[in-house]
Short mmCIF file of C-alpha atoms in Angstrom, two decimals:
data_model
loop_
_atom_site.label_atom_id
_atom_site.label_comp_id
_atom_site.label_asym_id
_atom_site.label_seq_id
_atom_site.Cartn_x
_atom_site.Cartn_y
_atom_site.Cartn_z
CA LEU A 781 59.57 70.51 -186.99
CA THR A 782 59.61 72.03 -183.54
CA ALA A 783 61.68 74.96 -184.75
CA ALA A 784 59.33 75.53 -187.68
CA GLY A 785 56.13 75.21 -185.72
CA HIS A 786 56.91 76.59 -182.30
CA CYS A 787 59.79 79.01 -182.77
CA ALA A 788 58.98 80.45 -186.20
CA ILE A 789 55.20 80.59 -186.30
CA HIS A 790 54.40 80.36 -182.58
CA ARG A 791 52.12 77.32 -182.61
CA PRO A 792 51.51 75.69 -179.21
CA LEU A 793 53.35 72.46 -178.47
CA THR A 794 50.06 70.57 -178.23
CA GLU A 795 49.45 71.42 -181.89
CA LEU A 796 52.93 70.20 -182.84
CA ALA A 797 52.78 66.82 -181.13
CA ARG A 798 50.66 64.91 -183.65
CA PRO A 799 52.61 65.82 -186.83
CA ILE A 800 55.93 65.19 -185.08
CA VAL A 801 54.89 61.73 -183.87
CA VAL A 802 53.28 60.86 -187.22
CA THR A 803 56.42 61.99 -189.09
CA ASN A 804 58.66 59.82 -186.94
CA PHE A 805 56.28 56.91 -187.40
CA TYR A 806 56.11 57.11 -191.20
CA ILE A 807 59.89 57.41 -191.43
CA VAL A 808 60.30 54.21 -189.41
CA LEU A 809 57.67 52.46 -191.54
CA SER A 810 59.47 53.47 -194.72
CA TRP A 811 62.72 52.06 -193.33
CA MET A 812 60.89 48.85 -192.48
CA ALA A 813 59.66 48.68 -196.07
CA MET A 814 63.27 48.44 -197.18
CA LEU A 815 63.88 45.49 -194.86
CA VAL A 816 60.87 43.23 -195.38
CA THR A 817 61.21 40.45 -197.89
CA THR A 818 57.65 39.99 -199.16
CA ASP A 819 56.30 42.32 -201.82
CA ALA A 820 52.85 42.55 -200.26
CA ALA A 821 54.22 43.68 -196.90
CA ARG A 822 56.60 46.12 -198.58
CA TRP A 823 53.84 47.74 -200.62
CA ALA A 824 51.53 47.88 -197.62
CA LEU A 825 54.20 49.71 -195.62
CA VAL A 826 54.86 52.12 -198.48
CA VAL A 827 51.17 52.91 -198.89
CA VAL A 828 50.71 53.46 -195.15
CA SER A 829 53.85 55.64 -195.06
CA PHE A 830 52.58 57.88 -197.86
CA ASN A 831 49.17 58.21 -196.22
CA LEU A 832 50.80 59.22 -192.94
CA TYR A 833 53.01 61.70 -194.80
CA PHE A 834 49.94 63.39 -196.30
CA PHE A 835 48.23 63.39 -192.90
CA ALA A 836 51.24 65.07 -191.22
CA SER A 837 51.62 67.50 -194.12
CA TYR A 838 48.00 68.55 -193.81
CA ASP A 839 48.54 69.32 -190.13
CA MET A 840 51.61 71.38 -190.98
CA PHE A 841 49.70 73.36 -193.60
CA MET A 842 47.07 74.00 -190.94
CA TRP A 843 49.81 75.55 -188.79
CA VAL A 844 50.34 78.09 -191.56
CA VAL A 845 46.62 78.79 -191.93
CA GLU A 846 46.27 79.37 -188.17
CA TYR A 847 49.41 81.50 -188.15
CA TYR A 848 48.02 83.82 -190.82
CA ARG A 849 44.71 83.95 -188.99
CA THR A 850 46.27 84.98 -185.66
CA ALA A 851 49.53 86.80 -186.51
CA ALA A 852 49.61 90.57 -186.35
CA PRO A 853 49.75 92.22 -189.78
CA ASP A 854 52.82 94.28 -188.80
CA LEU A 855 54.82 91.30 -187.48
CA PRO A 856 58.38 91.27 -188.87
CA SER A 857 58.93 88.60 -191.51
CA ARG A 858 55.24 87.69 -191.36
CA ASN A 859 55.25 86.11 -194.81
CA LEU A 860 58.70 84.54 -194.56
CA ARG A 861 58.12 82.54 -191.35
CA PRO A 862 55.58 80.08 -192.81
CA CYS A 863 58.06 79.24 -195.56
CA LEU A 864 60.00 77.17 -193.02
CA SER A 865 56.99 74.92 -192.36
CA ILE A 866 56.15 74.61 -196.04
CA GLY A 867 59.81 73.91 -196.75
CA PHE A 868 59.76 70.97 -194.34
CA VAL A 869 56.74 69.51 -196.10
CA LEU A 870 58.54 69.75 -199.43
CA LEU A 871 61.83 68.49 -197.98
CA PHE A 872 60.30 65.34 -196.52
CA ALA A 873 58.37 64.64 -199.72
#
């Protein structure tokens, strides 16, 4: 995520922190869902994990919107760089 956000589309690290932390958190919650024994707890963890995934994905899509708003029109690979961020959203889906 850092490579996609900071290196490819030049977003500041402060903008990257929330989606990175949220992504790590929902991954841990989804692992926990595999380990709990009660169905109610498992489904609660799955629902929370999916909500956090959508929250982090929204932030990552906002990186792309801000990139297009601020990037110079003649920047090399201007349209290819955001594909890395979008690819991460699809990969983690």
